[in-house]
Coordinates of C-alpha atoms (C1' of nucleotides) in Angstrom, one line a residue:
Chain C
X1 CA -87.6 58.6 -2.4
X2 CA -85.2 60.2 0.2
X3 CA -83.5 63.4 -0.7
X4 CA -79.9 62.9 -1.8
X5 CA -76.9 64.4 -0.1
X6 CA -73.5 64.3 -1.7
X7 CA -70.4 65.2 0.3
X8 CA -66.8 64.9 -0.8
X9 CA -63.4 65.4 0.8
X10 CA -60.2 66.4 -0.9
X11 CA -58.2 63.5 -2.4
X12 CA -54.8 63.1 -0.8
X13 CA -51.3 63.0 -2.2
X14 CA -50.2 59.4 -1.9
X15 CA -46.6 60.2 -1.0
X16 CA -47.0 60.0 2.7
X17 CA -49.4 58.6 5.3
X18 CA -52.1 60.9 6.5
X19 CA -51.5 62.9 9.7
X20 CA -54.0 64.3 12.1
X21 CA -54.7 67.3 9.9
X22 CA -55.6 65.1 7.0
X23 CA -57.7 62.9 9.2
X24 CA -59.5 66.0 10.6
X25 CA -61.1 66.7 7.3
X26 CA -62.4 63.1 6.9
X27 CA -63.7 63.0 10.4
X28 CA -65.7 66.2 9.9
X29 CA -67.1 64.9 6.7
X30 CA -68.0 61.6 8.3
X31 CA -69.8 63.4 11.1
X32 CA -71.8 65.3 8.6
X33 CA -72.5 62.3 6.5
X34 CA -73.6 60.2 9.4
X35 CA -75.8 63.0 10.7
X36 CA -77.5 63.3 7.3
X37 CA -78.1 59.6 7.1
X38 CA -79.7 59.6 10.5
X39 CA -81.8 62.5 9.3
X40 CA -83.1 60.3 6.5
X41 CA -81.0 61.5 3.6
X42 CA -79.7 59.3 0.8
X43 CA -76.0 60.1 1.4
X44 CA -73.1 59.6 -0.9
X45 CA -69.7 60.3 0.7
X46 CA -66.4 60.1 -1.2
X47 CA -62.7 60.3 -0.7
X48 CA -59.6 59.0 -2.5
X49 CA -56.0 59.4 -3.4
X50 CA -54.3 61.7 -5.8
X51 CA -51.6 59.7 -7.4
X52 CA -50.5 61.6 -10.4
X53 CA -48.6 64.3 -8.6
X54 CA -44.9 64.4 -9.6
X55 CA -44.2 64.3 -5.8
X56 CA -45.7 60.9 -5.7
X57 CA -43.5 59.7 -8.5
X58 CA -40.4 61.2 -6.8
X59 CA -41.2 59.5 -3.5
X60 CA -41.7 56.2 -5.2
X61 CA -38.4 56.6 -7.1
X62 CA -36.6 57.6 -3.9
X63 CA -37.9 54.4 -2.2
X64 CA -36.6 52.4 -5.1
X65 CA -39.9 51.4 -6.7
X66 CA -39.4 50.7 -10.4
X67 CA -43.2 50.9 -10.8
X68 CA -44.9 54.0 -9.3
X69 CA -48.3 52.3 -9.7
X70 CA -47.2 49.5 -7.3
X71 CA -46.2 52.1 -4.8
X72 CA -49.6 53.8 -5.1
X73 CA -51.3 50.4 -4.6
X74 CA -49.6 50.0 -1.3
X75 CA -50.3 53.5 -0.2
X76 CA -54.0 53.2 -1.1
X77 CA -54.2 50.1 1.1
X78 CA -52.5 51.9 4.0
X79 CA -54.7 55.0 3.6
X80 CA -57.9 53.0 3.6
X81 CA -56.7 51.1 6.7
X82 CA -56.3 54.5 8.6
X83 CA -59.8 55.6 7.5
X84 CA -61.4 52.4 8.5
X85 CA -59.8 52.6 12.0
X86 CA -61.2 56.1 12.3
X87 CA -64.7 54.7 11.3
X88 CA -64.9 56.9 8.3
X89 CA -68.1 55.7 6.6
X90 CA -67.2 56.6 3.0
X91 CA -69.3 55.3 0.1
X92 CA -66.4 55.1 -2.4
X93 CA -62.7 55.6 -2.5
X94 CA -61.3 56.8 -5.9
X95 CA -57.8 56.6 -7.1
X96 CA -56.7 58.9 -9.9
X97 CA -54.9 56.0 -11.7
X98 CA -58.1 54.0 -12.1
X99 CA -59.4 53.6 -15.6
X100 CA -62.8 55.0 -14.7
X101 CA -61.1 58.2 -13.5
X102 CA -58.9 58.4 -16.6
X103 CA -61.9 58.0 -18.9
X104 CA -63.8 60.7 -17.0
X105 CA -61.0 63.2 -17.0
X106 CA -60.4 62.8 -20.7
X107 CA -64.1 63.2 -21.4
X108 CA -64.2 66.4 -19.3
X109 CA -61.1 67.6 -21.1
X110 CA -62.7 67.0 -24.5
X111 CA -65.9 68.8 -23.4
X112 CA -63.9 71.9 -22.4
X113 CA -61.9 71.7 -25.5
X114 CA -65.1 71.5 -27.6
X115 CA -66.4 74.5 -25.8
X116 CA -63.4 76.4 -27.2
X117 CA -61.8 77.0 -23.9
X118 CA -58.5 75.2 -24.5
X119 CA -55.8 76.5 -26.8
X120 CA -52.2 75.9 -27.4
X121 CA -49.7 78.5 -26.3
X122 CA -46.3 79.3 -25.1
X123 CA -45.3 79.3 -21.5
X124 CA -42.1 81.0 -20.6
X125 CA -40.5 82.4 -17.6
X126 CA -37.9 82.0 -14.9
X127 CA -38.0 78.4 -13.7
X128 CA -36.4 77.4 -10.4
X129 CA -35.7 73.7 -10.5
X130 CA -35.6 73.5 -6.7
X131 CA -39.0 75.2 -6.4
X132 CA -40.3 73.3 -9.4
X133 CA -42.2 76.4 -10.3
X134 CA -42.1 79.5 -12.4
X135 CA -41.1 82.6 -10.7
X136 CA -42.3 86.1 -11.6
X137 CA -39.9 89.0 -12.1
X138 CA -41.0 90.4 -8.8
X139 CA -40.3 87.2 -6.9
X140 CA -36.6 87.4 -7.8
X141 CA -34.1 88.9 -5.4
X142 CA -31.0 90.1 -7.2
X143 CA -31.9 87.9 -10.1
X144 CA -32.0 84.8 -7.8
X145 CA -34.6 82.6 -6.3
X146 CA -35.0 83.9 -2.8
X147 CA -35.4 80.5 -1.3
X148 CA -32.7 78.6 -3.0
X149 CA -30.2 81.3 -3.7
X150 CA -29.7 80.3 -7.2
X151 CA -30.3 81.8 -10.6
X152 CA -33.4 80.3 -12.2
X153 CA -33.4 79.2 -15.8
X154 CA -35.4 80.9 -18.6
X155 CA -37.6 78.2 -20.0
X156 CA -40.0 78.1 -22.9
X157 CA -42.5 75.4 -23.1
X158 CA -45.4 74.8 -25.5
X159 CA -48.4 74.1 -23.4
X160 CA -52.2 73.9 -23.5
X161 CA -54.1 76.6 -21.7
X162 CA -57.5 76.8 -20.2
X163 CA -59.3 80.1 -20.8
X164 CA -60.0 80.8 -17.2
X165 CA -60.4 84.5 -17.9
X166 CA -63.5 83.8 -19.9
X167 CA -65.3 82.8 -16.7
X168 CA -64.2 85.7 -14.5
X169 CA -67.6 87.6 -14.6
X170 CA -69.8 84.5 -14.4
X171 CA -67.9 83.2 -11.4
X172 CA -68.1 86.5 -9.7
X173 CA -71.8 86.8 -10.3
X174 CA -72.4 83.3 -9.1
X175 CA -70.5 83.8 -5.9
X176 CA -72.2 87.1 -5.2
X177 CA -75.6 85.6 -5.9
X178 CA -75.0 82.5 -3.7
X179 CA -73.8 83.3 -0.2
X180 CA -73.4 79.7 0.7
X181 CA -71.3 78.8 -2.3
X182 CA -68.1 79.4 -0.5
X183 CA -67.8 79.1 3.2
X184 CA -66.9 80.3 5.7
X185 CA -67.3 83.9 4.8
X186 CA -63.7 84.8 5.2
X187 CA -62.7 82.4 2.4
X188 CA -65.5 83.8 0.2
X189 CA -64.2 87.3 0.6
X190 CA -60.8 86.1 -0.2
X191 CA -61.9 84.6 -3.5
X192 CA -64.0 87.5 -4.4
X193 CA -61.1 89.8 -4.0
X194 CA -58.9 87.4 -6.0
X195 CA -61.4 87.4 -8.9
X196 CA -61.8 91.2 -8.7
X197 CA -58.0 91.4 -9.3
X198 CA -58.5 89.6 -12.6
X199 CA -58.0 85.9 -13.6
X200 CA -55.4 84.8 -16.0
X201 CA -55.5 81.7 -18.3
X202 CA -53.7 78.8 -16.8
X203 CA -51.4 76.2 -18.3
X204 CA -53.1 72.8 -18.0
X205 CA -50.6 70.4 -19.6
X206 CA -47.1 69.2 -19.0
X207 CA -44.7 67.6 -21.5
X208 CA -41.6 67.3 -19.4
X209 CA -42.7 64.1 -17.8
X210 CA -45.3 61.4 -18.5
X211 CA -46.7 60.4 -15.1
X212 CA -50.3 61.4 -15.6
X213 CA -53.2 61.2 -17.9
X214 CA -52.4 61.9 -21.6
X215 CA -54.3 64.7 -23.4
X216 CA -56.9 63.1 -25.7
X217 CA -55.8 65.3 -28.6
X218 CA -52.1 65.2 -27.9
X219 CA -50.6 62.2 -26.0
X220 CA -47.2 63.9 -25.8
X221 CA -48.6 66.0 -23.0
X222 CA -50.1 64.9 -19.7
X223 CA -53.0 66.8 -18.0
X224 CA -52.0 69.1 -15.3
X225 CA -52.4 67.4 -11.9
X226 CA -55.0 69.8 -10.5
X227 CA -57.3 69.4 -13.5
X228 CA -56.9 65.7 -13.1
X229 CA -57.5 65.8 -9.3
X230 CA -60.5 68.1 -9.3
X231 CA -62.3 65.9 -11.7
X232 CA -62.5 63.1 -9.2
X233 CA -65.7 64.6 -7.7
X234 CA -67.5 63.6 -10.9
X235 CA -65.5 60.7 -12.1
X236 CA -66.3 58.9 -8.8
X237 CA -69.9 59.2 -9.8
X238 CA -69.2 57.5 -13.1
X239 CA -69.0 60.7 -15.3
X240 CA -66.7 58.8 -17.7
X241 CA -69.3 56.0 -18.3
X242 CA -72.1 56.1 -20.8
X243 CA -74.7 55.7 -18.1
X244 CA -74.3 55.9 -14.4
X245 CA -76.9 55.5 -11.7
X246 CA -74.7 57.5 -9.4
X247 CA -75.0 60.6 -11.4
X248 CA -78.2 61.5 -9.6
X249 CA -76.0 62.6 -6.6
X250 CA -74.5 65.5 -8.6
X251 CA -74.2 68.4 -7.9
X252 CA -72.2 68.0 -4.7
X253 CA -73.9 69.5 -1.6
X254 CA -70.6 70.0 0.2
X255 CA -67.0 69.9 -1.1
X256 CA -65.1 69.8 2.2
X257 CA -61.5 71.0 1.6
X258 CA -58.5 72.5 3.4
X259 CA -58.2 76.3 3.3
X260 CA -55.0 76.1 1.2
X261 CA -56.8 74.7 -1.8
X262 CA -59.8 77.0 -1.9
X263 CA -58.5 78.8 -5.0
X264 CA -58.5 75.6 -7.0
X265 CA -61.9 74.6 -5.8
X266 CA -63.6 78.0 -5.9
X267 CA -62.2 79.3 -9.2
X268 CA -60.7 76.7 -11.5
X269 CA -63.1 73.9 -10.7
X270 CA -66.3 75.9 -11.1
X271 CA -64.9 77.4 -14.3
X272 CA -64.2 73.9 -15.7
X273 CA -67.8 72.9 -14.9
X274 CA -69.3 76.0 -16.4
X275 CA -67.2 75.4 -19.6
X276 CA -68.4 71.7 -19.7
X277 CA -72.0 72.7 -19.0
X278 CA -72.2 70.8 -15.7
X279 CA -74.0 72.1 -12.7
X280 CA -72.0 73.8 -9.9
X281 CA -71.6 72.4 -6.4
X282 CA -73.8 73.9 -3.7
X283 CA -71.2 74.6 -1.0
X284 CA -67.5 74.6 -0.9
X285 CA -66.3 74.6 2.7
X286 CA -62.7 75.5 3.4
X287 CA -61.8 74.2 6.9
X288 CA -58.9 75.3 8.9
X289 CA -55.6 73.6 9.8
X290 CA -54.6 71.7 12.8
X291 CA -51.4 72.7 14.4
X292 CA -49.5 70.3 16.6
X293 CA -48.3 71.6 20.0
X294 CA -48.7 75.2 18.8
X295 CA -46.7 74.8 15.6
X296 CA -47.7 74.0 12.1
X297 CA -47.3 70.3 11.2
X298 CA -44.4 69.6 9.0
X299 CA -43.4 66.3 7.4
X300 CA -39.8 67.2 6.8
X301 CA -39.3 68.3 10.4
X302 CA -41.2 65.2 11.6
X303 CA -43.5 67.5 13.5
X304 CA -46.8 65.7 13.2
X305 CA -49.1 63.3 14.9
X306 CA -50.2 60.0 13.3
X307 CA -53.9 59.6 13.8
X308 CA -53.3 55.9 14.7
X309 CA -51.1 56.9 17.6
X310 CA -54.0 58.7 19.1
X311 CA -56.4 55.9 18.2
X312 CA -54.2 53.3 19.9
X313 CA -53.9 55.3 23.1
X314 CA -57.5 56.5 23.5
X315 CA -59.6 55.1 20.7
X316 CA -61.0 56.5 17.5
X317 CA -64.0 58.1 19.2
X318 CA -61.8 60.1 21.6
X319 CA -59.8 61.5 18.7
X320 CA -62.9 62.3 16.7
X321 CA -64.5 63.9 19.8
X322 CA -61.5 66.1 20.5
X323 CA -61.1 67.4 17.0
X324 CA -64.8 68.1 16.5
X325 CA -65.3 69.7 19.8
X326 CA -62.1 71.6 20.4
X327 CA -61.8 73.2 16.9
X328 CA -64.2 75.8 15.8
X329 CA -65.2 74.5 12.4
X330 CA -63.7 76.7 9.7
X331 CA -60.9 78.0 11.9
X332 CA -57.5 76.7 12.7
X333 CA -57.1 74.5 15.7
X334 CA -54.3 73.0 17.8
X335 CA -53.7 69.4 18.8
X336 CA -51.6 68.7 21.8
X337 CA -51.5 65.6 23.9
X338 CA -52.1 67.7 27.1
X339 CA -55.3 69.2 25.7
X340 CA -56.4 65.9 24.3
X341 CA -56.0 64.1 27.6
X342 CA -57.7 67.0 29.4
X343 CA -60.8 66.7 27.1
X344 CA -60.7 63.0 27.4
X345 CA -60.8 63.0 31.1
X346 CA -63.1 65.9 31.7
X347 CA -65.7 65.4 29.1
X348 CA -65.6 61.7 28.1
X349 CA -64.6 60.0 31.3
X350 CA -66.0 62.2 34.0
X351 CA -69.1 63.9 32.6
X352 CA -70.3 61.3 30.2
X353 CA -68.6 58.1 31.5
X354 CA -69.6 58.8 35.1
X355 CA -73.2 59.7 34.1
X356 CA -73.5 56.3 32.4
X357 CA -71.8 54.5 35.2
X358 CA -73.9 56.0 38.0
X359 CA -77.1 55.6 36.0
X360 CA -76.5 52.0 35.2
X361 CA -75.3 51.2 38.7
X362 CA -78.5 52.6 40.2
X363 CA -80.7 50.8 37.7
X364 CA -78.9 47.6 38.7
X365 CA -79.0 48.2 42.4
X366 CA -82.6 49.4 42.7
X367 CA -84.3 47.5 39.9
X368 CA -82.1 44.6 39.1
X369 CA -81.2 46.1 35.8
X370 CA -84.8 46.2 34.5
X371 CA -85.9 49.5 33.1
X372 CA -88.7 50.8 35.5
X373 CA -92.0 52.3 34.5
X374 CA -92.5 56.0 34.3
X375 CA -95.2 57.8 36.3
X376 CA -97.0 59.9 33.7
X377 CA -97.6 62.7 36.2
X378 CA -93.9 63.1 36.9
X379 CA -92.1 66.2 35.7
X380 CA -90.5 66.2 32.3
X381 CA -87.5 68.4 33.1
X382 CA -85.0 66.1 31.4
X383 CA -87.3 65.1 28.6
X384 CA -87.8 68.8 27.7
X385 CA -84.1 69.5 27.9
X386 CA -83.5 66.6 25.4
X387 CA -86.1 68.1 23.1
X388 CA -84.3 71.5 23.2
X389 CA -81.0 69.7 22.6
X390 CA -82.4 68.1 19.5
X391 CA -83.4 71.5 18.1
X392 CA -80.1 73.0 18.8
X393 CA -78.1 70.1 17.4
X394 CA -80.2 70.1 14.3
X395 CA -79.8 73.9 13.7
X396 CA -76.1 73.6 14.3
X397 CA -75.6 70.7 11.9
X398 CA -77.7 72.4 9.2
X399 CA -75.2 75.2 9.4
X400 CA -72.2 72.9 9.6
X401 CA -71.4 74.1 13.0
X402 CA -70.0 70.9 14.3
X403 CA -68.5 72.3 17.5
X404 CA -71.7 74.0 18.4
X405 CA -73.6 70.8 18.1
X406 CA -71.3 69.0 20.5
X407 CA -71.6 71.9 22.9
X408 CA -75.3 71.5 22.9
X409 CA -75.0 67.8 23.5
X410 CA -72.7 68.3 26.4
X411 CA -75.1 70.7 28.0
X412 CA -77.6 67.8 28.1
X413 CA -74.9 65.6 29.7
X414 CA -74.4 68.1 32.4
X415 CA -78.1 68.7 32.8
X416 CA -78.4 64.9 33.4
X417 CA -75.8 65.0 36.1
X418 CA -77.5 67.9 37.8
X419 CA -80.8 66.0 37.5
X420 CA -79.3 63.2 39.5
X421 CA -78.2 65.6 42.3
X422 CA -81.6 67.3 42.3
X423 CA -83.6 64.1 42.5
X424 CA -81.2 62.3 44.8
X425 CA -82.5 58.9 43.9
X426 CA -80.4 57.3 46.7
X427 CA -82.6 59.2 49.2
X428 CA -85.8 58.1 47.4
X429 CA -84.6 54.5 47.5
X430 CA -84.7 54.6 51.3
X431 CA -88.4 55.6 51.4
X432 CA -90.7 52.9 50.1
X433 CA -93.6 55.4 49.8
X434 CA -91.6 57.3 47.1
X435 CA -91.1 54.3 44.9
X436 CA -92.9 55.8 42.0
X437 CA -90.7 58.9 42.0
X438 CA -87.6 56.7 42.1
X439 CA -88.9 54.7 39.1
X440 CA -89.7 57.8 37.1
X441 CA -86.3 59.3 37.9
X442 CA -84.4 56.2 36.7
X443 CA -86.6 55.8 33.7
X444 CA -85.8 59.4 32.7
X445 CA -82.1 58.9 33.2
X446 CA -82.0 55.8 31.1
X447 CA -84.1 57.3 28.4
X448 CA -81.8 60.3 28.4
X449 CA -78.8 58.0 27.9
X450 CA -80.6 56.6 24.9
X451 CA -81.1 60.1 23.5
X452 CA -77.5 60.8 24.1
X453 CA -76.5 57.7 22.2
X454 CA -78.5 58.9 19.2
X455 CA -77.1 62.4 19.4
X456 CA -73.5 61.1 19.6
X457 CA -73.8 58.6 16.9
X458 CA -72.6 60.9 14.2
X459 CA -69.6 62.1 16.2
X460 CA -68.6 59.0 18.0
X461 CA -70.1 56.0 16.1
X462 CA -68.1 53.3 17.9
X463 CA -69.2 53.9 21.5
X464 CA -72.6 55.4 21.0
Chain T
rC1 C1' -50.3 99.9 0.9
rG2 C1' -49.1 91.8 -1.3
rC3 C1' -53.4 88.3 0.6
rG4 C1' -55.6 86.3 4.8
rG5 C1' -56.4 84.8 10.1
rG6 C1' -56.1 86.1 15.2
rG7 C1' -55.6 89.5 19.8
rU8 C1' -61.9 88.1 25.2
rG9 C1' -60.5 86.8 33.5
rG10 C1' -54.0 82.2 35.1
rA11 C1' -54.4 78.6 30.3
rG12 C1' -57.4 77.2 25.9
rC13 C1' -61.6 79.0 23.5
rA14 C1' -67.1 80.6 22.2
rG15 C1' -69.9 85.0 21.4
rC16 C1' -69.3 89.3 16.7
rU17 C1' -73.6 88.1 10.6
rU18 C1' -79.3 90.1 13.2
rG19 C1' -75.7 96.1 18.8
rG20 C1' -78.8 96.0 25.0
rU21 C1' -76.7 92.7 32.2
rA22 C1' -69.5 89.1 29.3
rG23 C1' -70.2 82.9 28.4
rC24 C1' -67.8 77.8 28.3
rU25 C1' -63.9 74.2 29.6
rC26 C1' -59.5 73.6 32.5
rG27 C1' -57.0 75.7 36.8
rU28 C1' -57.6 78.2 42.0
rU29 C1' -60.5 78.7 46.8
rG30 C1' -64.7 77.3 49.9
rG31 C1' -68.9 74.1 50.5
rG32 C1' -72.4 69.9 49.5
rC33 C1' -73.5 64.8 48.3
rU34 C1' -72.3 59.7 48.6
rC35 C1' -75.7 56.6 43.3
rA36 C1' -71.0 56.9 40.5
rU37 C1' -64.6 56.9 38.0
rA38 C1' -60.7 60.8 44.3
rA39 C1' -66.1 61.3 40.3
rC40 C1' -70.6 64.5 40.4
rC41 C1' -73.3 69.1 42.2
rC42 C1' -73.3 74.3 44.4
rA43 C1' -70.8 78.9 45.4
rA44 C1' -66.7 82.4 45.1
rA45 C1' -62.4 85.0 43.4
rG46 C1' -60.4 86.7 38.8
rG47 C1' -61.7 90.5 32.6
rC48 C1' -61.6 98.6 31.4
rC49 C1' -63.4 91.9 25.5
rG50 C1' -55.2 94.7 21.8
rC51 C1' -55.0 100.5 21.6
rA52 C1' -57.3 105.2 20.1
rG53 C1' -61.3 107.6 17.9
rG54 C1' -66.4 107.5 15.6
rU55 C1' -71.8 106.0 14.9
rU56 C1' -75.7 105.1 18.8
rC57 C1' -79.8 106.2 24.3
rG58 C1' -76.4 101.9 24.4
rA59 C1' -70.6 98.4 21.2
rA60 C1' -66.7 92.6 22.6
rU61 C1' -70.4 93.0 18.6
rC62 C1' -70.9 98.3 13.4
rC63 C1' -67.2 102.2 11.0
rU64 C1' -62.0 104.5 10.8
rG65 C1' -56.9 104.5 12.1
rC66 C1' -52.9 102.2 14.7
rC67 C1' -50.0 98.2 17.4
rC68 C1' -48.7 93.0 18.2
rC69 C1' -48.8 87.6 16.9
rC70 C1' -49.5 83.9 13.1
rG71 C1' -50.2 81.6 8.1
rC72 C1' -49.4 81.9 2.6
rU73 C1' -43.2 82.2 -0.2
rA74 C1' -39.6 74.9 1.6
rC75 C1' -42.4 68.1 1.2
rC76 C1' -47.3 69.3 3.7
rA77 C1' -54.7 69.6 4.5

RNA sequence: CGCGGGGUGGAGCAGCUUGGUAGCUCGUUGGGCUCAUAACCCAAAGGCCGCAGGUUCGAAUCCUGCCCCCGCUACCA
């Protein structure tokens, strides 16, 4: 039985189409998932849409939908279309409005409740309607919301709370004892200092609107959207069902998420799992953001790139390659058309494309396209290089260093181009007595292309 | 004292965990080859690795202080 590997991506708000930053996360996860499959693992890879956000409802209202669910249905279709065009090989796509999710969330909620970690309390504070959030005294400037220049209202609400503070010490100990629990290290440090500063209980229900999953013990409240969303990682494995074959994939080996939501994943989610008596995930990896032309992407300013624009112009593999190679995994990166075209031309077209082109042309010209035989006594320069590349790629992928893996592969590409220069097969072809050398040279080149195709499969599945 | 990220040849970046001749891509200059996509290969120029101290035989890499840029506060991964 193959060892299992479970990787998840964050589920996305269904109120707008994914931009390149959103796609980046799925592409990274897909590369990891494909690599693991190639390495023989039994991989499960999930993604989905988060549909219970109040922002989703507002967007549906704005567009004139009388039924928010109908809007979500359409968005789910469009999201999945984008992911398919990027060749994202996900195992399942979960939507938070699905019955299986609702059942799972309520089950988890009940578990936490039974553990004594949910209580009813009052929530009160200054509420800015424009921010849709409570503001602390120290946030106010002259008694006003600093962003909207208006006086917030004092609101009191009766809410259910999750006793997050109960888990402060256990979380801290777990993170300290497991260096790979939160990655990269900078995020880990951030979370540790956050916990050190003390955790407060959080409000986990809303009664001011009904777009969401009702509390099992009080249907007048809906469950806070983050509790709802985080649960997807287990509901997609059938947590809400009596029996699920998929449960063998838990715990997750990697939760791949954006750096902005590390707090939810590294504090609240593990605390929920601890409370419910469920095993914790192995690694939570917070990747960086992708800027566009040097500036943060923004939907309102229409400063963003649609992944499909890039796919139409250069193909999915080119976009995947650019993001995986150009961005140091874990850090922020920048997408610009200029850089993209540069990478495309230099790496894909010239280095790799030309290598393929010249190799195949020579095989055709000298051997009528038939792969020649190798002289066993010939040197193994290129073969040895490929062997080293395999080791380097494997080490890099085990450590989730996607950009390093591609670096290593491209060194092999350049080595192959150098190999051609060194062997000068066009000169060998003019000398019949060196026929064996020529055959070996071409054999090695073609064999190397085959190796490259395997190496590149995880990153560029279409063309490899 | 809010939290965090970054400052490396003209541009964009890696290296920093586990100190020991500063590396990659693009660009520039010169050369080579002709199988191939005006491609590919070789060579050269170009950096006091933000600043100042400290630890060390030795620091881009560890420690301390400072400066500058960016993100978190507005839908957003």
